[in-house]
XYZ file of C-alpha atoms in Angstrom:
657
model
C -18.298 27.206 15.469
C -15.334 25.594 13.735
C -17.477 23.921 11.014
C -19.154 27.301 10.360
C -15.706 28.876 9.981
C -14.835 26.167 7.443
C -18.100 26.729 5.590
C -17.545 30.504 5.494
C -13.984 29.934 4.264
C -15.389 27.999 1.293
C -17.539 31.006 0.326
C -14.513 33.289 0.591
C -12.536 30.830 -1.546
C -15.297 30.984 -4.173
C -15.134 34.773 -4.222
C -11.356 34.727 -4.596
C -11.586 32.073 -7.323
C -14.008 34.308 -9.242
C -11.565 37.198 -8.938
C -8.683 34.924 -9.987
C -10.532 33.727 -13.073
C -12.230 36.913 -14.310
C -9.950 39.897 -13.685
C -6.764 38.511 -15.307
C -8.653 37.592 -18.493
C -10.153 41.084 -18.518
C -6.648 42.464 -18.060
C -5.380 40.470 -21.043
C -8.274 41.658 -23.208
C -7.901 45.323 -22.158
C -4.137 45.356 -21.625
C -4.593 46.259 -17.959
C -1.491 45.465 -15.902
C -3.326 46.117 -12.624
C -5.841 43.368 -13.418
C -3.080 40.952 -14.377
C -1.367 41.557 -11.051
C -4.436 40.306 -9.158
C -4.037 36.660 -10.278
C -1.234 35.593 -7.915
C -2.609 37.228 -4.713
C -6.062 35.783 -5.445
C -4.554 32.308 -5.902
C -2.683 32.622 -2.601
C -5.831 33.797 -0.814
C -7.890 30.961 -2.274
C -5.338 28.427 -1.047
C -5.420 29.917 2.469
C -9.226 29.764 2.607
C -9.370 26.176 1.361
C -6.642 25.185 3.818
C -8.747 26.710 6.615
C -11.785 24.720 5.434
C -9.791 21.504 5.220
C -8.325 21.956 8.704
C -11.806 22.736 10.079
C -13.243 19.503 8.652
C -10.228 17.534 9.915
C -10.766 18.931 13.412
C -14.451 17.970 13.286
C -13.406 14.375 12.574
C -10.708 14.376 15.231
C -13.126 15.765 17.842
C -15.947 13.352 16.863
C -18.317 16.231 16.104
C -21.284 14.145 14.966
C -23.444 17.236 14.546
C -21.671 17.515 11.185
C -23.566 15.109 8.935
C -20.505 14.087 6.941
C -18.606 13.218 10.133
C -21.558 11.232 11.501
C -21.772 9.221 8.283
C -18.067 8.376 8.055
C -16.607 8.179 11.553
C -17.081 6.579 14.947
C -15.689 7.091 18.428
C -14.011 3.665 18.266
C -12.209 4.548 15.027
C -8.451 5.094 15.611
C -7.458 8.760 15.334
C -5.343 8.321 12.186
C -8.268 6.703 10.381
C -10.524 9.507 11.624
C -8.226 12.004 9.907
C -8.001 9.878 6.755
C -11.809 9.623 6.788
C -11.833 13.309 5.809
C -11.402 12.134 2.205
C -13.091 8.763 2.679
C -16.366 9.744 0.972
C -17.774 12.171 -1.561
C -17.885 15.555 0.186
C -14.508 15.317 1.879
C -12.715 13.910 -1.136
C -14.063 16.814 -3.170
C -12.685 19.227 -0.582
C -9.327 17.452 -0.810
C -9.472 17.782 -4.615
C -10.085 21.544 -4.377
C -7.411 22.054 -1.723
C -4.847 20.257 -3.879
C -5.920 22.299 -6.912
C -5.386 25.448 -4.860
C -1.963 24.160 -3.803
C -0.999 23.695 -7.472
C -2.210 27.240 -8.156
C -0.110 28.460 -5.231
C 2.929 26.660 -6.645
C 2.364 28.201 -10.085
C 1.992 31.655 -8.512
C 5.221 31.176 -6.556
C 7.152 29.935 -9.596
C 5.697 32.380 -12.111
C 8.278 35.128 -11.658
C 10.214 33.803 -14.637
C 7.133 33.875 -16.883
C 5.752 36.815 -18.812
C 3.042 38.349 -16.659
C 0.280 37.795 -19.202
C 1.153 34.087 -19.482
C 1.301 33.493 -15.714
C -1.918 35.443 -15.156
C -3.753 33.547 -17.892
C -2.628 30.174 -16.500
C -3.845 31.136 -13.025
C -7.104 32.452 -14.493
C -7.838 29.125 -16.178
C -7.075 27.233 -12.961
C -9.288 29.677 -11.077
C -12.157 28.976 -13.473
C -11.843 25.246 -12.769
C -11.869 26.011 -9.042
C -15.050 28.047 -9.451
C -16.837 25.056 -10.971
C -15.846 22.702 -8.154
C -16.516 25.242 -5.404
C -20.020 25.912 -6.721
C -20.632 22.163 -6.881
C -19.401 21.706 -3.312
C -21.251 24.611 -1.737
C -24.628 23.989 -3.326
C -24.793 20.180 -3.691
C -22.056 18.615 -1.531
C -21.494 20.751 1.547
C -19.137 18.855 3.906
C -20.112 21.146 6.821
C -23.878 20.527 6.778
C -25.265 20.102 10.311
C -27.906 17.784 11.684
C -29.867 18.336 14.885
C -30.164 16.654 17.218
C -26.676 15.309 16.782
C -26.419 11.500 16.962
C -24.562 10.062 19.918
C -22.493 7.819 17.654
C -21.341 7.810 14.033
C -21.886 5.101 11.432
C -18.162 4.372 11.009
C -15.824 4.579 8.045
C -16.224 2.015 5.277
C -14.149 -0.998 6.464
C -12.566 -1.248 2.994
C -10.958 2.120 3.669
C -9.610 1.321 7.127
C -6.193 0.511 5.796
C -2.878 2.405 5.706
C -3.267 2.567 1.939
C -6.181 4.981 2.364
C -3.944 7.456 4.149
C -1.591 7.933 1.189
C -3.294 6.519 -1.940
C -6.083 9.100 -2.551
C -3.931 12.214 -1.914
C -1.265 10.931 -4.301
C -3.856 10.021 -6.931
C -5.609 13.378 -6.635
C -2.305 15.252 -6.830
C -1.782 13.586 -10.192
C -5.352 14.183 -11.360
C -5.330 17.838 -10.351
C -1.754 18.387 -11.488
C -2.777 17.873 -15.087
C -4.886 21.014 -14.647
C -1.624 22.992 -14.826
C -0.749 21.485 -18.221
C -4.357 22.105 -19.286
C -4.116 25.742 -18.178
C -0.877 26.212 -20.122
C -2.541 24.664 -23.192
C -5.540 27.023 -22.963
C -3.142 29.935 -22.441
C -1.279 28.906 -25.591
C -4.549 28.849 -27.542
C -5.582 32.254 -26.194
C -2.211 33.941 -26.743
C -1.317 31.997 -29.904
C 2.081 31.134 -28.470
C 3.353 27.548 -28.601
C 7.151 27.581 -28.785
C 10.178 26.150 -27.023
C 9.679 28.535 -24.098
C 6.084 27.344 -23.665
C 7.184 23.702 -23.545
C 9.938 24.532 -21.036
C 7.323 26.094 -18.774
C 4.899 23.207 -19.191
C 7.225 20.191 -18.931
C 8.150 20.367 -15.218
C 4.497 20.698 -14.158
C 3.427 17.825 -16.385
C 6.247 15.615 -15.144
C 5.368 16.380 -11.515
C 1.707 15.505 -12.086
C 2.716 12.294 -13.872
C 4.980 11.272 -10.967
C 2.174 11.750 -8.446
C -0.308 9.860 -10.612
C 2.164 7.001 -11.156
C 2.677 6.660 -7.401
C -1.080 6.890 -6.814
C -1.953 4.188 -9.340
C 0.819 1.915 -8.033
C -0.317 2.384 -4.431
C -3.896 1.634 -5.464
C -2.811 -1.676 -6.967
C -0.780 -2.529 -3.871
C -3.696 -1.586 -1.591
C -6.183 -3.774 -3.488
C -3.778 -6.729 -3.408
C -3.282 -6.466 0.343
C -6.765 -5.433 1.441
C -9.311 -7.250 -0.719
C -8.030 -10.775 -0.152
C -8.254 -11.789 -3.806
C -4.545 -12.066 -4.603
C -4.688 -9.901 -7.738
C -2.995 -6.650 -8.635
C -5.413 -5.223 -11.254
C -9.058 -5.998 -11.983
C -9.912 -3.489 -14.750
C -12.462 -1.997 -12.388
C -14.105 1.144 -13.907
C -12.590 3.407 -11.260
C -9.178 1.791 -11.688
C -9.543 2.569 -15.378
C -10.500 6.151 -14.536
C -7.011 6.714 -13.082
C -5.220 4.665 -15.735
C -6.573 6.565 -18.761
C -5.122 9.988 -17.821
C -1.865 8.218 -16.946
C -1.628 6.813 -20.480
C -2.389 10.163 -22.102
C -0.112 11.964 -19.620
C 2.734 9.634 -20.623
C 2.120 10.539 -24.263
C 2.061 14.237 -23.300
C 5.476 14.052 -21.602
C 7.040 12.570 -24.733
C 5.265 15.011 -27.026
C 6.490 17.969 -24.960
C 10.061 16.686 -25.337
C 9.677 16.601 -29.124
C 8.076 20.049 -29.271
C 10.849 21.548 -27.141
C 13.663 19.877 -29.074
C 12.358 20.070 -32.632
C 9.541 22.626 -32.554
C 7.018 20.182 -34.046
C 3.842 18.394 -32.903
C 2.640 21.655 -31.323
C -1.071 21.164 -31.915
C -0.783 17.487 -30.939
C 0.880 18.472 -27.663
C -1.841 20.998 -26.855
C -4.543 18.412 -27.617
C -2.885 15.847 -25.340
C -2.775 18.396 -22.498
C -6.500 19.028 -22.896
C -7.262 15.310 -23.123
C -5.243 14.360 -20.027
C -7.197 16.775 -17.847
C -10.482 15.888 -19.560
C -9.948 12.253 -18.575
C -9.193 13.376 -15.008
C -12.550 15.165 -14.931
C -14.199 12.089 -16.425
C -12.796 10.020 -13.573
C -14.376 12.461 -11.135
C -17.717 12.002 -12.874
C -17.501 8.210 -12.844
C -16.630 8.050 -9.146
C -19.351 10.448 -8.007
C -22.169 10.045 -10.511
C -23.702 6.846 -9.143
C -23.762 5.356 -12.653
C -21.393 2.505 -11.803
C -20.770 0.022 -9.028
C -17.224 -0.225 -7.717
C -15.459 -0.726 -4.404
C -13.785 2.607 -5.169
C -16.900 4.611 -6.075
C -18.815 6.957 -3.799
C -22.466 5.857 -3.678
C -24.105 9.268 -3.990
C -27.213 10.852 -5.424
C -26.977 10.449 -9.231
C -28.339 13.990 -9.653
C -24.933 15.215 -8.503
C -23.495 13.467 -11.534
C -25.625 15.694 -13.768
C -23.769 18.781 -12.523
C -20.372 17.159 -12.988
C -21.351 15.983 -16.466
C -22.507 19.505 -17.379
C -19.292 20.976 -15.974
C -17.286 18.375 -17.901
C -19.137 19.282 -21.104
C -18.501 23.009 -20.631
C -14.792 22.649 -19.809
C -13.956 20.040 -22.428
C -16.360 21.307 -25.084
C -15.164 24.884 -24.722
C -11.528 23.789 -24.793
C -11.978 21.679 -27.922
C -13.869 24.499 -29.645
C -11.041 26.897 -28.885
C -8.580 24.247 -30.077
C -10.453 23.792 -33.347
C -10.310 27.542 -33.999
C -6.720 28.313 -32.993
C -4.637 25.130 -33.224
C -4.406 24.532 -37.021
C -1.921 27.369 -37.460
C 0.545 26.038 -34.884
C 2.093 23.385 -37.154
C 1.993 25.402 -40.372
C 5.158 24.868 -42.404
C 6.414 21.973 -40.269
C 9.020 19.806 -41.991
C 8.358 16.080 -42.540
C 9.362 13.645 -39.793
C 11.754 10.819 -40.684
C 10.647 7.320 -39.685
C 14.129 6.457 -38.365
C 14.339 9.307 -35.872
C 13.566 9.741 -32.209
C 10.658 12.074 -32.904
C 9.222 9.642 -35.465
C 9.172 6.747 -33.035
C 7.914 8.922 -30.189
C 5.001 9.934 -32.398
C 4.272 6.258 -33.087
C 4.543 5.544 -29.349
C 2.055 8.302 -28.644
C -0.383 6.839 -31.130
C -0.221 3.460 -29.366
C -0.717 5.136 -25.966
C -3.719 7.140 -27.141
C -5.284 4.135 -28.882
C -4.797 2.094 -25.701
C -6.486 4.846 -23.666
C -9.343 4.928 -26.191
C -9.770 1.146 -25.892
C -9.922 1.367 -22.107
C -12.366 4.286 -22.363
C -14.650 2.327 -24.682
C -14.704 -0.703 -22.395
C -15.368 1.491 -19.349
C -18.203 3.577 -20.818
C -19.918 0.987 -23.030
C -21.872 -0.701 -20.193
C -23.057 2.707 -18.977
C -24.139 3.812 -22.461
C -25.806 0.460 -23.196
C -27.796 0.652 -19.975
C -28.816 4.267 -20.687
C -30.034 3.258 -24.173
C -32.211 0.454 -22.789
C -29.987 -2.360 -24.029
C -29.799 -3.903 -20.565
C -26.847 -4.286 -18.232
C -23.771 -5.467 -20.095
C -20.591 -6.476 -18.322
C -17.207 -5.674 -19.863
C -14.557 -7.471 -17.856
C -10.877 -8.391 -17.908
C -11.099 -10.603 -21.058
C -12.004 -7.580 -23.208
C -9.338 -5.322 -21.721
C -6.642 -7.982 -21.960
C -7.446 -8.653 -25.618
C -7.400 -4.942 -26.431
C -4.532 -3.764 -24.257
C -1.919 -6.516 -24.488
C -1.551 -6.400 -28.314
C -0.905 -2.652 -27.996
C 1.542 -3.034 -25.112
C 3.971 -5.334 -26.923
C 4.834 -2.997 -29.834
C 4.769 -0.058 -27.430
C 7.522 -1.551 -25.250
C 9.530 -2.514 -28.332
C 9.322 1.041 -29.656
C 10.273 2.473 -26.253
C 13.539 0.550 -26.465
C 14.279 1.558 -30.048
C 13.412 5.224 -29.462
C 15.781 5.338 -26.475
C 18.820 4.797 -28.716
C 17.614 6.942 -31.627
C 19.057 10.324 -32.544
C 16.967 13.362 -33.335
C 16.107 14.164 -36.988
C 17.534 10.981 -38.517
C 19.442 7.828 -37.548
C 21.276 5.688 -40.087
C 20.244 2.033 -40.144
C 23.803 0.795 -39.547
C 24.146 3.038 -36.486
C 20.845 1.717 -35.164
C 21.979 -1.901 -35.603
C 25.239 -1.218 -33.785
C 23.347 0.203 -30.820
C 20.688 -2.491 -30.610
C 22.517 -5.798 -30.953
C 23.924 -5.824 -27.386
C 20.581 -4.945 -25.682
C 18.880 -7.635 -27.795
C 21.344 -10.293 -26.621
C 20.919 -9.189 -22.988
C 17.117 -9.328 -23.333
C 17.178 -12.843 -24.840
C 19.535 -14.083 -22.135
C 17.292 -12.592 -19.453
C 14.196 -14.181 -20.980
C 15.795 -17.608 -21.029
C 17.656 -17.561 -17.719
C 15.586 -15.504 -15.250
C 12.559 -17.863 -14.972
C 14.842 -20.907 -14.754
C 17.123 -19.435 -12.110
C 14.334 -17.941 -9.964
C 11.523 -20.489 -10.420
C 13.147 -23.565 -11.912
C 10.894 -23.496 -14.987
C 10.105 -21.514 -18.110
C 7.452 -21.172 -20.790
C 6.574 -19.238 -23.915
C 4.625 -16.486 -22.146
C 7.215 -16.115 -19.407
C 10.174 -16.078 -21.803
C 8.490 -13.601 -24.167
C 7.573 -11.285 -21.306
C 11.072 -11.396 -19.829
C 12.632 -10.707 -23.233
C 10.306 -7.740 -23.678
C 11.003 -6.367 -20.202
C 14.718 -7.030 -20.544
C 14.675 -5.172 -23.852
C 13.247 -2.042 -22.189
C 15.816 -2.237 -19.376
C 18.833 -2.973 -21.589
C 18.093 -0.286 -24.185
C 17.548 2.305 -21.448
C 20.950 1.668 -19.924
C 22.649 1.294 -23.317
C 21.646 4.869 -23.954
C 23.037 5.988 -20.581
C 26.341 4.111 -20.963
C 26.834 5.397 -24.502
C 26.213 8.985 -23.403
C 28.641 8.609 -20.481
C 31.421 7.284 -22.687
C 34.076 9.962 -22.983
C 32.075 12.641 -21.138
C 33.939 14.990 -18.848
C 30.790 16.408 -17.270
C 27.991 14.731 -15.389
C 25.178 13.188 -17.336
C 22.045 15.381 -17.160
C 19.550 14.167 -14.593
C 16.811 14.215 -17.210
C 18.663 11.493 -19.145
C 19.169 9.385 -16.008
C 15.530 9.867 -15.048
C 14.326 8.818 -18.492
C 16.433 5.663 -18.322
C 15.070 4.733 -14.888
C 11.495 5.366 -16.021
C 11.963 3.090 -19.052
C 13.703 0.479 -16.891
C 10.713 0.630 -14.555
C 8.482 -0.287 -17.490
C 10.704 -3.294 -18.136
C 10.606 -4.419 -14.500
C 6.816 -4.066 -14.544
C 6.491 -6.157 -17.727
C 8.657 -8.932 -16.249
C 6.560 -8.994 -13.078
C 3.259 -9.144 -14.977
C 4.530 -11.870 -17.323
C 5.818 -14.186 -14.595
C 2.893 -13.779 -12.214
C 0.538 -14.456 -15.136
C 2.464 -17.470 -16.386
C 3.260 -19.183 -13.076
C 0.848 -17.770 -10.503
C -1.298 -20.432 -8.828
C -4.202 -20.510 -6.390
C -6.161 -23.156 -4.548
C -9.500 -23.062 -2.696
C -9.633 -25.637 0.062
C -11.501 -26.622 3.235
C -9.145 -26.913 6.186
C -9.692 -27.931 9.795
C -7.007 -27.463 12.485
C -4.110 -29.831 11.831
C -4.923 -30.320 8.134
C -2.588 -29.423 5.301
C -2.813 -28.193 1.697
C -0.056 -28.004 -0.896
C 0.553 -25.529 -3.704
C 3.553 -24.886 -5.998
C 5.863 -27.009 -3.839
C 4.817 -25.384 -0.534
C 2.863 -27.084 2.269
C 0.380 -24.953 4.255
C -0.644 -26.384 7.632
C -3.647 -24.846 9.391
C -3.146 -24.720 13.182
C -6.482 -23.063 13.998
C -7.813 -19.616 14.842
C -7.825 -17.357 17.895
C -10.266 -14.614 18.854
C -8.870 -11.060 19.165
C -10.572 -7.768 20.048
C -9.419 -4.749 18.036
C -10.115 -1.057 18.662
C -13.342 -1.110 16.624
C -13.650 -4.729 15.498
C -13.470 -8.328 16.615
C -11.264 -10.677 14.680
C -10.611 -14.347 14.099
C -6.912 -14.735 13.298
C -5.777 -17.866 11.534
C -2.387 -19.467 12.051
C -0.703 -21.171 9.077
C 2.714 -22.809 9.019
C 4.379 -22.857 5.580
C 7.011 -25.486 4.810
C 9.204 -26.146 1.795
C 10.844 -29.570 1.567
C 9.782 -30.203 5.164
C 11.480 -27.060 6.527
C 9.407 -24.240 7.992
C 9.945 -21.010 6.049
C 7.068 -18.781 7.197
C 4.104 -18.394 9.532
C 1.088 -16.489 8.211
C -1.760 -14.884 10.167
C -4.742 -14.021 7.956
C -7.741 -12.402 9.646
C -11.493 -12.293 9.303
C -12.689 -9.073 10.931
C -16.194 -8.017 11.945
C -16.562 -4.279 12.535
C -18.648 -3.306 15.568
C -20.501 -0.284 14.203
C -21.453 -1.508 10.731
C -21.436 -5.273 11.261
C -19.494 -5.689 8.007
C -16.837 -8.373 7.680
C -13.471 -7.904 5.997
C -10.567 -10.146 5.115
C -7.013 -9.249 6.072
C -4.585 -11.428 4.148
C -1.544 -13.175 5.538
C 1.386 -12.610 3.179
C 4.962 -13.835 3.192
C 6.549 -11.347 0.785
C 9.751 -11.981 -1.126
C 11.716 -10.628 -4.057
C 10.859 -13.598 -6.269
C 7.529 -14.781 -4.849
C 4.693 -14.076 -2.434
C 2.889 -16.746 -0.421
C -0.605 -15.474 0.320
C -3.418 -16.889 2.460
C -6.902 -15.474 3.011
C -9.673 -16.828 5.216
C -13.096 -17.366 3.711
C -16.118 -18.339 5.780
C -16.235 -20.607 8.839
C -17.638 -24.057 8.067
C -18.887 -26.898 10.216
C -16.893 -27.608 13.319
C -13.661 -25.628 13.407
C -13.044 -25.845 9.676
C -12.695 -22.798 7.407
C -12.766 -22.183 3.694
C -9.278 -21.024 2.772
C -7.747 -19.596 -0.373
C -4.005 -20.075 -0.936
C -1.966 -18.223 -3.548
C 1.521 -18.463 -4.976
C 2.406 -15.167 -6.690
C 5.886 -15.214 -8.314
C 7.508 -11.822 -9.012
C 4.376 -9.900 -8.028
C 6.493 -7.341 -6.137
C 8.220 -6.477 -9.397
C 4.969 -4.962 -10.628
C 4.969 -2.295 -7.906
C 8.753 -1.972 -7.995
C 8.460 -1.091 -11.680
C 5.839 1.553 -10.952
C 7.872 3.150 -8.169
C 11.067 2.970 -10.258
C 9.339 4.828 -13.090
C 8.085 7.450 -10.622
C 11.622 7.798 -9.237
C 12.885 8.344 -12.770
C 10.345 11.107 -13.271
C 11.359 12.687 -9.959
C 15.047 12.643 -10.918
C 14.245 14.174 -14.301
C 12.218 16.846 -12.539
C 15.243 17.763 -10.404
C 17.390 18.459 -13.477
C 19.210 21.772 -12.953
C 18.623 22.665 -16.590
C 15.013 23.493 -15.728
C 16.154 26.058 -13.172
C 18.805 27.483 -15.518
C 16.179 27.856 -18.202
C 13.891 29.628 -15.757
C 16.691 32.031 -14.800
C 17.490 32.601 -18.456
C 13.845 33.275 -19.238
C 13.688 35.685 -16.324
C 16.787 37.502 -17.608
C 15.360 37.749 -21.105
C 12.098 39.090 -19.723
C 13.939 41.678 -17.604
C 16.076 42.755 -20.581
C 12.984 43.084 -22.743
C 11.246 45.225 -20.141
C 14.355 47.387 -19.809
C 14.510 47.960 -23.568
C 10.824 48.837 -23.630
C 11.274 51.275 -20.753
C 14.265 52.871 -22.493
C 12.342 53.214 -25.741
C 9.391 54.795 -23.934
C 11.734 57.222 -22.169
């Protein structure tokens, strides 16, 4: 009966979501405090019900209950228990349940932290999030029920997709979804601002921590996805501009713009309507990613191959949410920036606005390249492929000025900065960046080039300007530097580390396809790879041929690599597990292809310099966001807001008495 309990819990969650979304809005319209008070308890109840449903589905996987259709399609008795639990979100129905459970957890967090907010604001935010939950719960219950039964139950399941039987699956989707769903909080605050007509410094203080938290999760999720693809797919790359990769990257770009715009709105009280629009757009792109993954309109290793009719519902839901939000924005937003003073070009807010324009244009370019093949096919123009060449030509020219502006904005003052002050702050970071561009490739790789030097200068510029700002602020201070400043510097430094990694792996990365028999050798980038042969190994749910490669440099052995070619018992699919010797300055990477005549194999060998810097940059940026999120000023502001609210209520009560 456990699956039935989970199914019933979903219906209860839908009822609570309806209460959460309808009654608070009615209370705002009718000034009914009792209706406003329902929002938080309903959000808590919805979270409990979704948690019950999620635990019920997890137990069905753990117990190999193949009478549940979703379990039978995505699990197997030979599947290790940790992959059985991760298989809960390994396909469409379960991943949707994970999405809703995480959305409910964000609602729970907002309800728990809403004591410092005016009741009408907190209730409206929870009502908007409840309305989003209603849409997904209806979709799940009536088109994508994860608890559907089949009788008679099969004796064995089909197994989880071999691509997903990797430790990356355990942590990558939850992190990515936490970022996706987290932008719903910023979206809910934006809709609340449009409904109440209130966009001020208090509104930005409430919105910023939630937006930063969502951005941190999404940054970690995107970085883990890149790392997973590099390790699991055997192709030696870190980004392929796959449509589903793009679906997570677009809200990240707009979310980055939103974080900076919120900072300007809080500090200077400007860009209010722009900030609200970015909040709507970030969540709209998250919903678009959901549509792309589940609609069946694209082919991707990340997509869920489902009935395309399900995509019609998601598209309709997307149109209602985004269309309604933009209509409300068109009606209410124009008055937010009335009477705003001009923005000076040489000011932090001026450059942050320019940065935001580059970020949004980059997101638009990625969106166009992602959707154009789908639209062309729908219009009868045939199947058109838009691949990495398009995205590189569109994205790279936007990235260069963006990184330059990030460095300049970091040392700018608010309102206006004199040119001579700017020069005095920038000359030292520029010298450091040039020195890094010239010396780093030579010292680490013994060579250099135009692309490598330019990329290292650009990355060094982002790192040096970030820490110039920190050192200048620390000079003469008797109190600790705010964590938000330290976090911002680390996030910008992470961008620099990422740029250096991308530049050097692009400039000096090498690969070689070769046929090798036991005892034969291939050379690449000064390294000799000797193939010793393969051995047969039986895994828990697969059989594997494991290769043995000795790597030598200047005749001295430096590594031994063991790439695998696995064949999974249940599905019969084959997968490549790469052999990687990881290092700070380079990766040596071997993947087995297909067996050839005799004992020979097709083998692909890679040399990937500085590839680890790409993921280090992503994690460093996420760490910066986490440190900024821990800034005590957020909590002091919340306490201050709570005090102001209490004082206001006391004055009102006194006046009424």
